[in-house]
Amino acid sequence: MLSDMSPRSRRQLLSMIGKAGGGLAMYQAMTVFGHAAETRFTGPPQLTGARKGSTVLVLGAGLAGMLAAHELTKAGYKVQVLEFQDRPGGRNYSVRGGDKIVEVGGAVQNVGYAPGNYLNPGPWRIPHHHRTLLHYTKAFGVELEPFIQLNHNTLVHRKDAFGGKPQRYRELSVDFKGHVAELLGKSLNAGALDSSVTREDKEKLIDAMRQWGVLDGDMKFTGDLRVSAQRGYDKAPGGGVGGAPTPSKINSLSDVLSSQVWSQIGFFFSYVMQTTMFQPKGGMDMIGKGFYRQVGKMVRLNTKVTRIAQDDKGVTANWTDTVTGQSGESKADWMVCTIPATILSQIDIQVSDTKKAALKALPYSNSVKIGLEMKRRFWEEDYSIYGGHSFTDQAIGLVSYPNNNFFQDGPAVLLGAFAGRAGGYQFAGMTPEQRIQTALDMGSVFHPAEYRKEFRTGASVAWSRMPWILGCCASWTEQSREDHYDNLVAMDGRIVLAGEHASYYGCWMEGALLSSLDAIKRLHQRALAA
Amino acid sequence: MSVRTVSQMFAATAGLALVAAVAARAQDAPGGVTTVQVSDEGREVYEQICQACHMADARGGGGAGAAIPALADNPKLAEKDYPIMLLLKGRGGMPWFTDMLTPEQMAAVLTYVRGHFNAYPDPVTVADITRVSTAPPPVRECDTCGK
Ligand SMILES: Cc1cc2nc3c(=O)[nH]c(=O)nc-3n(C[C@H](O)[C@H](O)[C@H](O)COP(=O)(O)OP(=O)(O)OC[C@H]3O[C@@H](n4cnc5c(N)ncnc54)[C@H](O)[C@@H]3O)c2cc1C
């Protein structure tokens, strides 16, 4: 019966159930239809009936803070937001020409990108199942475009594979598949797996290996024209005289194994990394700006909170204006605090010892991104690479090509490093100029003739040196979740914490938003009960 | 360079830790696995890792309430178990380094930091690291930062 329903009538039924049974019933119904297991988001929270004159102080104008401000205002609260930086958005950030990047330690970069170009130093890709984020981007008029996550024509480089010469992902992945299929076919035919598979399944598997691996009649992966139809030709098919293609030569099993291409294949299987992915047109900070259009009037920028107190009547935040040096105090009935744990654990805050312990037990990972502006799109013009990532085992991790403005003349910014862990620390410890030079050296393996020649200007963001966060994202472990997570997220008197760090969806914008929605629902309940 | 990190040391004995670390790291990559090497020499470990936050002069930085602590002239380093504990467990915003540095590298860099930026010349040894590391090292959940 269900299968007869058109998508449209399903939606009507769902909205009926939603009206009759509320969000939870709707969620359960959707799950039955196989629509919603992917998200905890059941729509905006629809909070109503705040007590007249109730006030909320929100600390931090990242996505978690601004969403709290937006929804609590809709519920009838009077909200004020205090933000350390001179811009809203927090980690939702884009760097453009004319911007200044100031690091702890004093390094200053004046970004020289051409107009319209940008680097997304933090978030850069949005999975199709991050429904909360997608809901609000649509609601706030933020236009999204495809993020080219998987591009078969990009390159894979490992220092000790193929003599250090990068190979096309397409060729390596097809060859890996072909060799694995041939080997599995061999073991099946030799009866080596007879105790593991039924006769029937064995036949199906052999058939599958032949088709999937593009094996020949002898179950061998040889690299005939059918294989070239996947991995590309030596001479591509042409028209007219001499139009016949010639096949390309496959790589040996050992060579393919040395490339470790399975690590990229596996990466693309990750649920959060699967296509379709999106990015905002014009830079990731278009999302922060979209939120700011809703709540901008409530936000006090350049306001660094230094102390947080509460009693049975309300909350107080002491702050310093980072421009004038003036200090001040803001009061409200309730507080949503989204300041990252790296900073909050250093602030005098009046909460339980268990919450303080949780904040102190939450280290942050590190990351460095470098945007290199090139005079022209040589990766498109000379390599037929349109978006996507070339991978390397060097500290830069990858080179990622812009996903927008294809075929345009003029300068474009590519991501010249996404360095984490040891490589991230190595880059962060360098001067901004050294970072650029090192990234140019490493990235040159992919485009040796063009990389330095076409380079115009670069900028880097070393997250461990950003004064308002001192890190990238919260690093939880199974043990710290068990010891501290509940204590971290529990409402403490009049204060509730929210943000990426207060979620099980760490280091995604979706996690920051889900945490915020959960926090304000609990705050609203407590406020109505008080 | 030596390749056995503390996690691996434990994995060899405890069996489980390494498997978990590898599984958790599956997503924690820009897509692929880098082969970045860290030096075994104390000063170079400092420059390649610690300097990212504590700065080249080991004076840290930032402002009140948003600071990176100085390692230079830091009386807390007099007692060597304290910095060893920080490398093994992390504290505040600083993560543990058990999945990035070997016990040899930890000993070398702590000897350097205590001797060069402070006046505590007695070396930190691998035996010190092993003595303090009584519990299995933390295993990080995957995140998207490294990637
Ligand atoms: C390198 C990197 C890559 C990422 N990639 C992705 C991705 O591809 N996709 C994705 O969805 N997510 C990604 N993320 C994660 C995403 O950026 C975060 O999960 C999300 O933006 C966090 O939002 P938040 O509101 O919790 O915190 P934040 O955005 O950090 O907001 C906290 C705010 O508090 C302010 N603050 C700090 N101290 C004080 C103080 N003392 N007083 C007042 N205010 C203060 C800060 O200035 C900041 O504005 C990435 C993050 C990084 C760093």
XYZ file of C-alpha atoms and ligand atoms in Angstrom:
730
model
C 0.000 0.000 0.000
C 2.737 2.398 0.992
C 4.599 1.640 -2.179
C 1.678 2.935 -4.188
C 1.976 6.390 -2.769
C 3.521 9.079 -4.843
C 6.114 11.184 -3.052
C 3.606 13.977 -2.952
C 0.881 12.051 -1.202
C 3.422 10.618 1.213
C 4.386 14.104 2.137
C 0.732 14.988 2.691
C 0.290 12.008 4.959
C 3.412 12.928 6.886
C 2.272 16.462 7.408
C -1.103 15.102 8.612
C 0.639 12.856 11.104
C 2.846 15.776 12.077
C -0.161 17.953 12.827
C -2.003 15.269 14.717
C 0.844 13.715 16.691
C 3.537 16.363 16.813
C 7.158 16.092 15.840
C 7.899 12.789 17.507
C 5.071 10.921 15.816
C 6.137 12.443 12.543
C 9.724 11.365 13.115
C 8.650 7.803 13.880
C 6.468 7.713 10.814
C 9.250 9.044 8.646
C 11.621 6.446 9.972
C 9.183 3.731 8.969
C 9.219 5.155 5.466
C 12.988 5.015 5.496
C 13.266 8.762 5.160
C 14.592 10.021 8.423
C 16.995 7.603 10.051
C 19.669 9.956 8.764
C 18.894 12.844 11.088
C 17.644 13.812 14.528
C 16.197 16.996 13.080
C 12.420 17.143 13.269
C 11.975 20.692 12.085
C 12.493 23.994 13.887
C 11.585 23.764 17.563
C 8.341 25.840 17.609
C 8.916 27.139 21.132
C 6.180 29.492 22.296
C 4.914 31.311 25.325
C 8.026 32.640 27.015
C 7.171 34.532 30.189
C 6.721 38.187 29.476
C 9.966 40.101 29.841
C 12.184 37.010 30.202
C 15.710 37.597 29.014
C 18.521 35.364 27.719
C 22.201 36.149 27.342
C 23.945 34.192 24.587
C 27.738 34.006 24.623
C 29.415 33.559 21.237
C 27.985 34.420 17.814
C 28.988 31.239 16.003
C 26.233 29.146 14.436
C 25.187 27.593 17.769
C 24.872 31.000 19.442
C 23.054 32.694 16.585
C 20.584 29.822 16.168
C 19.799 29.993 19.894
C 19.260 33.749 19.610
C 16.984 33.332 16.603
C 14.759 30.606 18.002
C 14.562 32.072 21.523
C 13.534 35.438 20.086
C 10.790 33.691 18.136
C 9.691 32.077 21.411
C 9.290 35.515 22.994
C 12.546 36.020 24.918
C 14.544 39.201 24.802
C 18.021 38.123 23.746
C 21.460 39.689 23.785
C 24.542 38.058 22.203
C 28.151 38.851 23.164
C 30.868 38.021 20.636
C 34.645 38.271 21.066
C 35.506 38.890 17.407
C 34.775 41.784 15.069
C 32.668 39.474 12.892
C 29.893 36.938 13.483
C 30.074 33.280 12.401
C 32.862 31.864 14.586
C 34.444 28.926 12.799
C 32.014 29.533 9.919
C 34.541 31.796 8.258
C 35.856 32.792 4.844
C 39.011 34.748 4.096
C 39.003 37.309 1.275
C 41.233 39.983 -0.230
C 41.612 42.901 2.187
C 41.132 40.717 5.260
C 43.688 40.679 8.018
C 44.544 37.470 9.880
C 46.103 38.046 13.285
C 47.554 35.090 15.189
C 48.454 34.514 18.783
C 52.192 35.123 18.735
C 51.778 38.260 16.653
C 51.970 37.063 13.036
C 49.808 39.232 10.782
C 48.740 38.415 7.226
C 47.150 40.918 4.889
C 45.246 38.818 2.416
C 45.789 39.782 -1.213
C 43.275 37.617 -3.080
C 41.548 39.136 -6.117
C 37.957 40.334 -5.674
C 35.457 37.457 -5.494
C 38.059 34.878 -4.470
C 38.096 33.295 -1.031
C 39.490 30.539 1.180
C 37.192 28.552 3.486
C 39.697 27.906 6.285
C 37.254 25.994 8.481
C 34.088 24.290 7.266
C 33.983 23.818 3.511
C 31.629 20.924 2.691
C 28.089 20.034 3.690
C 26.708 16.469 3.500
C 23.261 16.093 1.937
C 21.924 14.558 5.162
C 22.753 17.485 7.447
C 19.105 18.452 7.503
C 19.260 21.053 10.249
C 21.857 23.099 8.439
C 20.115 22.649 5.097
C 16.819 23.737 6.656
C 18.227 27.010 7.974
C 20.328 27.816 4.906
C 17.163 27.572 2.846
C 15.097 29.514 5.370
C 17.691 32.305 5.475
C 18.132 32.508 1.709
C 21.686 31.132 1.542
C 22.254 29.751 -1.938
C 24.111 26.424 -2.102
C 25.992 24.906 -5.026
C 27.574 21.474 -5.480
C 30.849 20.734 -3.709
C 32.772 18.456 -6.058
C 33.744 15.805 -3.551
C 34.559 12.863 -5.826
C 36.439 13.596 -9.037
C 37.925 10.540 -10.745
C 40.326 12.663 -12.745
C 42.277 14.034 -9.778
C 45.685 12.706 -8.743
C 47.026 10.459 -6.009
C 50.619 10.828 -4.831
C 52.729 8.815 -2.423
C 56.446 9.418 -2.110
C 57.271 5.720 -2.391
C 54.791 4.743 -5.103
C 55.389 5.029 -8.858
C 58.739 6.703 -8.207
C 56.901 9.616 -6.658
C 54.893 10.340 -9.813
C 51.216 11.132 -9.156
C 48.637 8.891 -10.812
C 45.027 9.534 -11.755
C 42.561 8.335 -9.132
C 40.521 6.822 -11.952
C 43.368 4.574 -13.130
C 44.391 3.490 -9.635
C 40.866 2.738 -8.471
C 39.989 0.775 -11.625
C 43.244 -1.191 -11.417
C 42.761 -1.913 -7.717
C 39.274 -3.197 -8.403
C 40.432 -5.278 -11.362
C 43.274 -6.959 -9.520
C 41.175 -7.678 -6.446
C 38.433 -9.148 -8.643
C 40.915 -11.350 -10.474
C 42.370 -12.656 -7.212
C 39.000 -13.324 -5.649
C 37.920 -15.054 -8.849
C 41.050 -17.200 -8.724
C 40.477 -18.302 -5.142
C 36.836 -19.039 -5.868
C 37.693 -21.121 -8.912
C 40.412 -22.950 -7.011
C 37.827 -23.881 -4.407
C 39.695 -21.975 -1.712
C 36.458 -20.428 -0.455
C 34.197 -23.458 -0.787
C 33.776 -23.703 2.957
C 32.709 -20.023 3.150
C 30.219 -19.687 0.279
C 27.437 -21.845 -1.067
C 27.698 -23.243 -4.590
C 25.058 -20.848 -5.781
C 26.715 -17.821 -4.256
C 30.052 -18.939 -5.604
C 28.700 -18.812 -9.135
C 27.156 -15.418 -8.588
C 30.380 -14.132 -7.090
C 32.441 -15.355 -10.017
C 30.023 -13.642 -12.348
C 30.167 -10.496 -10.241
C 33.958 -10.452 -10.268
C 34.026 -10.883 -14.030
C 31.682 -7.932 -14.611
C 32.742 -5.655 -11.753
C 36.447 -6.156 -12.311
C 36.086 -6.088 -16.126
C 37.957 -9.417 -16.386
C 38.479 -11.233 -19.673
C 37.167 -14.683 -20.654
C 39.920 -16.344 -18.615
C 38.976 -14.274 -15.571
C 42.122 -12.177 -16.014
C 42.477 -8.437 -15.586
C 44.443 -7.620 -18.702
C 43.632 -4.087 -19.702
C 41.741 -4.580 -22.933
C 39.541 -1.910 -24.514
C 36.705 -2.697 -22.093
C 38.995 -1.830 -19.208
C 40.050 1.336 -20.985
C 36.395 2.295 -21.133
C 36.756 2.711 -17.357
C 40.336 3.809 -16.784
C 40.844 5.800 -19.998
C 42.621 5.076 -23.302
C 46.107 5.425 -24.600
C 44.621 6.942 -27.754
C 41.079 8.153 -27.128
C 38.291 7.272 -29.581
C 38.259 9.726 -32.483
C 36.191 10.518 -35.558
C 36.691 9.527 -39.155
C 39.999 8.166 -40.395
C 42.034 6.380 -37.719
C 39.294 6.923 -35.159
C 39.830 3.584 -33.446
C 41.024 3.881 -29.830
C 43.988 2.028 -28.392
C 43.827 0.684 -24.851
C 45.850 2.007 -21.948
C 48.215 -0.197 -20.006
C 47.141 -1.287 -16.543
C 49.424 -0.954 -13.544
C 50.789 -4.030 -11.820
C 49.231 -5.203 -8.578
C 52.350 -4.231 -6.578
C 52.388 -0.724 -7.988
C 48.705 -0.249 -7.259
C 49.161 -1.542 -3.718
C 52.030 0.864 -3.103
C 49.696 3.767 -3.878
C 47.360 2.737 -1.020
C 44.458 3.976 -3.131
C 42.105 1.986 -0.919
C 42.457 4.736 1.674
C 40.838 7.217 -0.737
C 38.250 4.680 -1.880
C 37.416 4.093 1.787
C 37.304 7.818 2.487
C 34.611 8.298 -0.149
C 32.563 5.560 1.532
C 32.310 7.549 4.801
C 28.720 8.599 5.336
C 29.696 12.229 5.976
C 31.897 12.269 2.879
C 29.448 10.815 0.370
C 28.140 12.736 -2.594
C 26.035 14.855 -2.944
C 27.837 17.552 -0.959
C 27.260 21.307 -1.017
C 28.953 24.627 -0.381
C 27.446 28.120 -0.184
C 27.916 30.312 -3.241
C 30.455 33.025 -2.515
C 32.071 31.466 0.570
C 31.154 29.430 3.640
C 30.601 32.561 5.722
C 27.454 33.251 3.680
C 25.825 30.914 6.212
C 27.023 32.943 9.191
C 25.897 36.076 7.387
C 22.486 34.516 6.770
C 22.076 33.857 10.490
C 23.386 37.347 11.277
C 20.684 38.897 9.099
C 18.163 37.413 11.548
C 19.879 38.298 14.822
C 22.439 41.007 14.012
C 20.631 43.658 16.051
C 21.079 41.615 19.222
C 24.814 40.988 18.794
C 27.524 43.047 20.475
C 30.786 42.373 18.591
C 34.331 42.975 19.937
C 33.123 41.860 23.338
C 35.309 39.385 25.147
C 33.592 37.695 28.072
C 35.919 37.401 31.072
C 33.728 36.138 33.893
C 30.400 34.313 34.189
C 28.299 34.235 37.348
C 24.806 33.178 38.382
C 22.513 33.196 41.406
C 18.881 32.256 41.903
C 17.735 35.454 40.213
C 19.800 35.523 37.066
C 23.109 35.426 35.228
C 25.896 37.962 34.789
C 28.675 38.127 32.220
C 31.567 40.502 32.672
C 33.291 41.563 29.496
C 35.928 43.783 27.949
C 35.419 45.725 24.746
C 38.443 44.700 22.668
C 38.402 47.971 20.704
C 37.878 50.586 23.427
C 39.195 48.584 26.374
C 36.040 49.531 28.241
C 34.715 46.866 30.600
C 31.085 46.117 31.221
C 28.557 43.726 32.598
C 25.468 42.160 31.030
C 22.670 40.532 32.986
C 19.770 38.285 32.043
C 17.479 35.627 33.482
C 19.111 32.761 31.541
C 22.259 31.982 29.595
C 23.268 29.917 26.580
C 27.065 29.740 26.493
C 28.666 28.581 23.220
C 32.253 29.646 23.956
C 34.625 26.831 22.898
C 35.933 24.695 25.783
C 39.536 25.772 25.120
C 38.542 29.296 26.185
C 35.677 28.560 28.579
C 37.914 26.300 30.675
C 40.082 29.369 31.342
C 37.229 31.698 32.303
C 36.001 32.116 35.863
C 32.533 30.548 35.537
C 30.071 29.752 38.264
C 28.994 26.204 37.485
C 29.316 22.856 39.227
C 32.715 21.265 39.730
C 31.689 18.382 37.478
C 30.991 20.773 34.613
C 34.311 22.525 35.200
C 36.041 19.143 35.164
C 34.316 18.303 31.881
C 35.508 21.565 30.306
C 39.066 20.878 31.417
C 38.984 17.355 29.999
C 38.190 18.393 26.442
C 41.293 19.015 24.324
C 41.019 20.371 20.791
C 42.554 19.003 17.614
C 44.603 21.137 15.258
C 44.455 22.016 11.604
C 46.061 24.351 9.097
C 44.514 25.348 5.790
C 46.353 27.311 3.129
C 44.713 29.032 0.171
C 46.975 29.637 -2.810
C 45.817 32.053 -5.480
C 46.983 31.094 -8.967
C 46.958 33.398 -11.983
C 44.944 30.940 -14.036
C 43.057 27.662 -13.726
C 45.823 25.450 -15.082
C 44.288 22.400 -13.365
C 41.236 22.865 -15.575
C 42.981 24.069 -18.727
C 45.965 21.696 -18.691
C 44.736 18.735 -16.599
C 40.923 18.599 -17.086
C 40.441 18.692 -13.322
C 37.238 20.492 -12.336
C 36.930 20.569 -8.547
C 37.691 17.687 -6.201
C 40.892 16.719 -4.410
C 44.334 15.424 -5.352
C 45.727 13.405 -2.459
C 49.298 13.157 -1.146
C 51.025 11.560 1.808
C 52.963 14.795 2.412
C 51.977 17.100 5.271
C 49.625 19.189 3.065
C 47.376 16.106 2.784
C 45.797 17.282 -0.426
C 45.372 19.954 -3.023
C 41.712 20.790 -3.518
C 40.447 22.643 -6.552
C 37.735 25.318 -6.570
C 34.203 24.012 -7.088
C 32.844 27.158 -8.670
C 33.408 29.517 -11.613
C 34.610 26.708 -13.879
C 36.192 27.808 -17.182
C 36.688 31.397 -15.999
C 39.763 33.385 -16.881
C 41.649 35.197 -14.174
C 43.004 34.199 -10.785
C 41.469 31.434 -8.684
C 42.206 30.125 -5.188
C 42.934 26.469 -4.605
C 43.295 24.811 -1.230
C 47.033 24.156 -1.021
C 47.031 22.379 2.351
C 44.625 20.740 4.748
C 47.132 19.633 7.326
C 46.164 17.889 10.534
C 47.903 16.055 13.333
C 51.748 16.114 13.098
C 51.704 17.845 9.703
C 49.277 20.438 11.058
C 51.585 21.242 13.966
C 54.545 21.506 11.623
C 52.716 24.048 9.476
C 51.326 25.988 12.441
C 54.835 26.371 13.884
C 56.080 28.092 10.712
C 55.813 31.755 9.808
C 52.997 32.489 7.336
C 55.594 32.969 4.565
C 57.284 29.622 5.326
C 53.886 27.921 5.229
C 53.238 29.224 1.722
C 56.692 28.224 0.468
C 56.382 24.731 1.952
C 52.888 24.272 0.532
C 54.154 25.375 -2.894
C 57.006 22.881 -2.721
C 54.755 20.002 -1.739
C 51.896 20.838 -4.122
C 54.336 21.100 -7.025
C 54.413 17.283 -7.247
C 51.001 17.458 -8.893
C 51.593 20.365 -11.249
C 55.370 20.817 -11.506
C 55.446 23.134 -14.498
C 52.678 25.439 -13.330
C 52.493 25.529 -9.533
C 55.179 28.093 -8.752
C 54.991 29.834 -12.090
C 51.305 30.687 -11.769
C 51.342 31.443 -8.022
C 50.122 34.936 -7.148
C 49.509 35.167 -3.393
C 48.545 32.991 -0.445
C 47.026 33.012 3.031
C 46.926 30.479 5.847
C 44.845 29.868 8.937
C 46.521 27.911 11.747
C 43.626 27.049 14.021
C 45.735 26.486 17.134
C 46.819 30.135 16.866
C 43.399 31.738 16.389
C 43.010 33.847 19.553
C 39.291 33.131 20.023
C 39.499 29.327 19.908
C 43.125 28.089 20.100
C 42.261 24.878 18.260
C 40.091 23.221 15.661
C 37.427 21.048 17.267
C 36.793 19.154 20.513
C 38.497 15.747 20.699
C 36.348 13.301 22.628
C 37.254 9.740 23.512
C 34.996 6.902 24.572
C 36.308 7.380 28.101
C 35.795 11.141 28.250
C 32.290 10.749 26.817
C 31.511 8.357 29.622
C 33.115 10.466 32.340
C 32.085 13.961 31.245
C 29.568 14.294 28.386
C 26.399 14.268 30.487
C 27.963 16.708 32.932
C 28.969 19.016 30.120
C 25.545 19.252 28.518
C 23.424 19.220 31.705
C 21.692 22.501 32.456
C 23.404 24.057 35.463
C 21.112 26.447 37.345
C 20.426 29.148 34.778
C 23.247 28.263 32.389
C 23.300 25.774 29.524
C 26.271 25.105 27.235
C 25.930 24.528 23.491
C 28.126 24.174 20.427
C 29.929 21.614 18.340
C 31.730 20.378 21.474
C 28.426 19.618 23.210
C 27.255 17.114 20.604
C 27.941 13.649 19.277
C 28.334 15.249 15.837
C 31.659 16.871 16.625
C 33.361 19.131 14.139
C 30.357 19.530 11.906
C 28.151 22.604 11.698
C 25.218 20.207 12.019
C 26.483 19.225 15.481
C 26.655 22.860 16.600
C 23.055 23.412 15.475
C 21.640 20.178 16.940
C 23.327 20.985 20.244
C 21.871 24.477 20.218
C 18.316 23.280 19.518
C 18.516 20.734 22.310
C 19.953 23.297 24.747
C 17.274 25.926 24.136
C 14.445 23.397 24.412
C 15.705 22.464 27.863
C 16.242 26.103 28.791
C 12.688 26.969 27.736
C 11.229 24.112 29.780
C 13.207 25.178 32.836
C 12.191 28.821 32.345
C 8.504 27.931 32.099
C 8.756 25.735 35.195
C 10.622 28.344 37.266
C 63.204 7.497 13.261
C 61.486 5.237 15.726
C 57.980 4.337 14.817
C 56.475 2.868 17.945
C 54.110 5.357 19.533
C 52.812 4.835 23.028
C 49.508 3.572 21.598
C 51.377 0.938 19.704
C 53.395 0.044 22.768
C 50.152 -0.628 24.582
C 48.592 -2.349 21.614
C 51.403 -4.851 21.638
C 50.589 -5.716 25.201
C 46.888 -4.990 25.378
C 45.991 -6.048 21.854
C 42.983 -3.791 21.531
C 44.125 -0.197 21.521
C 45.739 -0.143 18.114
C 42.764 -1.690 16.396
C 40.508 0.933 17.932
C 42.874 3.730 16.967
C 42.959 2.636 13.369
C 39.205 2.268 13.166
C 38.629 5.672 14.697
C 41.089 7.264 12.339
C 39.377 5.953 9.229
C 37.562 9.261 8.751
C 40.221 11.409 10.304
C 42.150 12.057 7.123
C 41.967 14.457 4.187
C 41.257 11.211 2.401
C 44.307 9.070 2.758
C 47.123 8.621 5.208
C 50.081 10.973 5.407
C 53.616 9.801 6.127
C 54.719 12.890 8.007
C 57.753 12.103 10.145
C 58.689 13.729 13.389
C 62.353 14.029 14.333
C 63.872 12.128 17.247
C 65.920 15.075 18.323
C 64.513 17.140 21.232
C 64.924 20.593 19.741
C 63.452 19.448 16.424
C 60.457 17.809 18.070
C 59.876 21.114 19.823
C 60.007 23.009 16.539
C 57.874 20.519 14.635
C 55.156 20.021 17.237
C 55.167 22.178 20.389
C 56.040 25.455 18.695
C 52.685 25.391 16.870
C 51.060 26.610 20.080
C 53.774 27.480 22.600
C 55.680 29.597 20.027
C 59.330 29.520 18.958
C 60.472 31.283 22.139
C 58.303 29.002 24.336
C 56.617 32.079 25.786
C 53.092 31.062 24.697
C 50.699 33.917 24.006
C 47.140 35.159 23.893
C 45.371 37.205 26.525
C 43.901 36.555 29.943
C 41.150 33.950 29.681
C 42.301 32.883 26.226
C 45.950 32.070 26.769
C 48.521 29.531 25.656
C 50.823 28.902 28.625
C 54.541 29.697 28.489
C 56.896 26.737 28.824
C 59.923 28.954 29.347
C 60.694 29.763 32.986
C 57.769 27.642 34.111
C 58.225 26.331 37.655
C 55.561 23.666 37.053
C 58.115 21.835 34.900
C 60.473 21.323 37.851
C 58.645 18.101 38.628
C 59.087 15.975 35.498
C 56.024 13.813 35.993
C 53.822 16.834 35.399
C 54.789 17.501 31.752
C 54.956 13.743 31.112
C 51.362 13.488 32.279
C 50.363 16.322 29.934
C 51.858 14.532 26.931
C 50.176 11.257 27.905
C 46.742 12.577 28.828
C 46.387 16.152 27.581
C 44.868 18.894 29.704
C 42.560 21.821 28.989
C 42.821 22.588 25.286
C 46.026 20.598 24.870
C 45.558 17.094 23.460
C 47.513 13.988 24.382
C 50.427 13.080 22.111
C 50.484 9.331 22.570
C 49.284 8.765 19.016
C 51.847 11.128 17.494
C 55.085 10.814 19.484
C 57.055 7.786 20.605
C 58.253 7.513 24.223
C 61.742 8.330 22.886
C 60.494 11.513 21.254
C 58.571 12.506 24.396
C 61.643 12.004 26.545
C 63.814 13.959 24.102
C 61.490 16.937 23.826
C 60.852 17.155 27.569
C 64.577 17.028 28.235
C 64.993 19.883 25.768
C 62.145 22.011 27.145
C 63.222 21.543 30.752
C 66.900 22.075 30.007
C 66.860 24.730 27.312
C 63.921 26.964 28.284
C 64.282 26.258 32.006
C 67.113 25.365 34.348
C 66.192 21.718 34.991
C 69.091 19.845 33.405
C 68.308 16.291 34.579
C 67.124 14.362 31.520
C 63.683 12.807 31.119
C 64.124 9.180 30.099
C 61.968 6.625 28.337
C 61.852 4.824 31.667
C 60.240 7.934 33.183
C 57.611 7.947 30.443
C 56.825 4.256 30.946
C 56.709 4.703 34.722
C 54.075 7.441 34.440
C 52.021 5.812 31.667
C 50.073 3.332 33.704
C 46.793 3.494 31.821
C 46.079 2.809 28.145
C 46.383 5.992 26.104
C 43.258 7.872 25.011
C 41.741 6.904 21.674
C 40.324 9.856 19.816
C 36.959 9.762 18.112
C 37.124 10.640 14.477
C 36.622 14.251 13.563
C 36.976 16.280 10.412
C 39.789 18.570 11.493
C 42.653 16.598 10.120
C 40.823 16.241 6.986
C 39.429 23.104 9.862
C 37.978 22.857 10.087
C 37.237 22.172 9.127
C 35.883 21.957 9.313
N 35.171 21.372 8.296
C 33.818 21.311 8.398
C 33.022 20.952 7.269
O 33.549 20.697 6.177
N 31.669 20.900 7.413
C 31.052 21.208 8.600
O 29.821 21.156 8.675
N 31.783 21.585 9.689
C 33.145 21.660 9.603
N 33.880 22.113 10.666
C 33.212 22.285 11.983
C 32.392 23.585 12.143
O 33.162 24.687 11.773
C 31.977 23.724 13.607
O 31.376 22.537 14.077
C 30.963 24.850 13.847
O 31.206 25.975 13.032
C 31.039 25.238 15.330
O 30.075 26.215 15.671
P 29.921 26.675 17.186
O 28.876 27.721 17.212
O 29.771 25.501 18.066
O 31.363 27.284 17.591
P 32.124 28.572 17.010
O 31.774 28.798 15.604
O 33.550 28.390 17.337
O 31.523 29.776 17.864
C 32.011 30.130 19.125
C 32.074 31.638 19.203
O 32.450 32.033 20.534
C 33.272 33.172 20.424
N 34.055 33.357 21.652
C 35.179 32.708 22.034
N 35.631 33.179 23.207
C 34.760 34.143 23.598
C 34.688 35.013 24.728
N 35.605 34.973 25.715
N 33.668 35.903 24.790
C 32.746 35.971 23.788
N 32.758 35.167 22.714
C 33.760 34.264 22.612
C 34.117 32.874 19.217
O 34.716 34.050 18.702
C 33.104 32.255 18.266
O 32.492 33.201 17.425
C 35.240 22.375 10.501
C 35.977 23.069 11.465
C 37.314 23.325 11.270
C 38.063 24.140 12.291
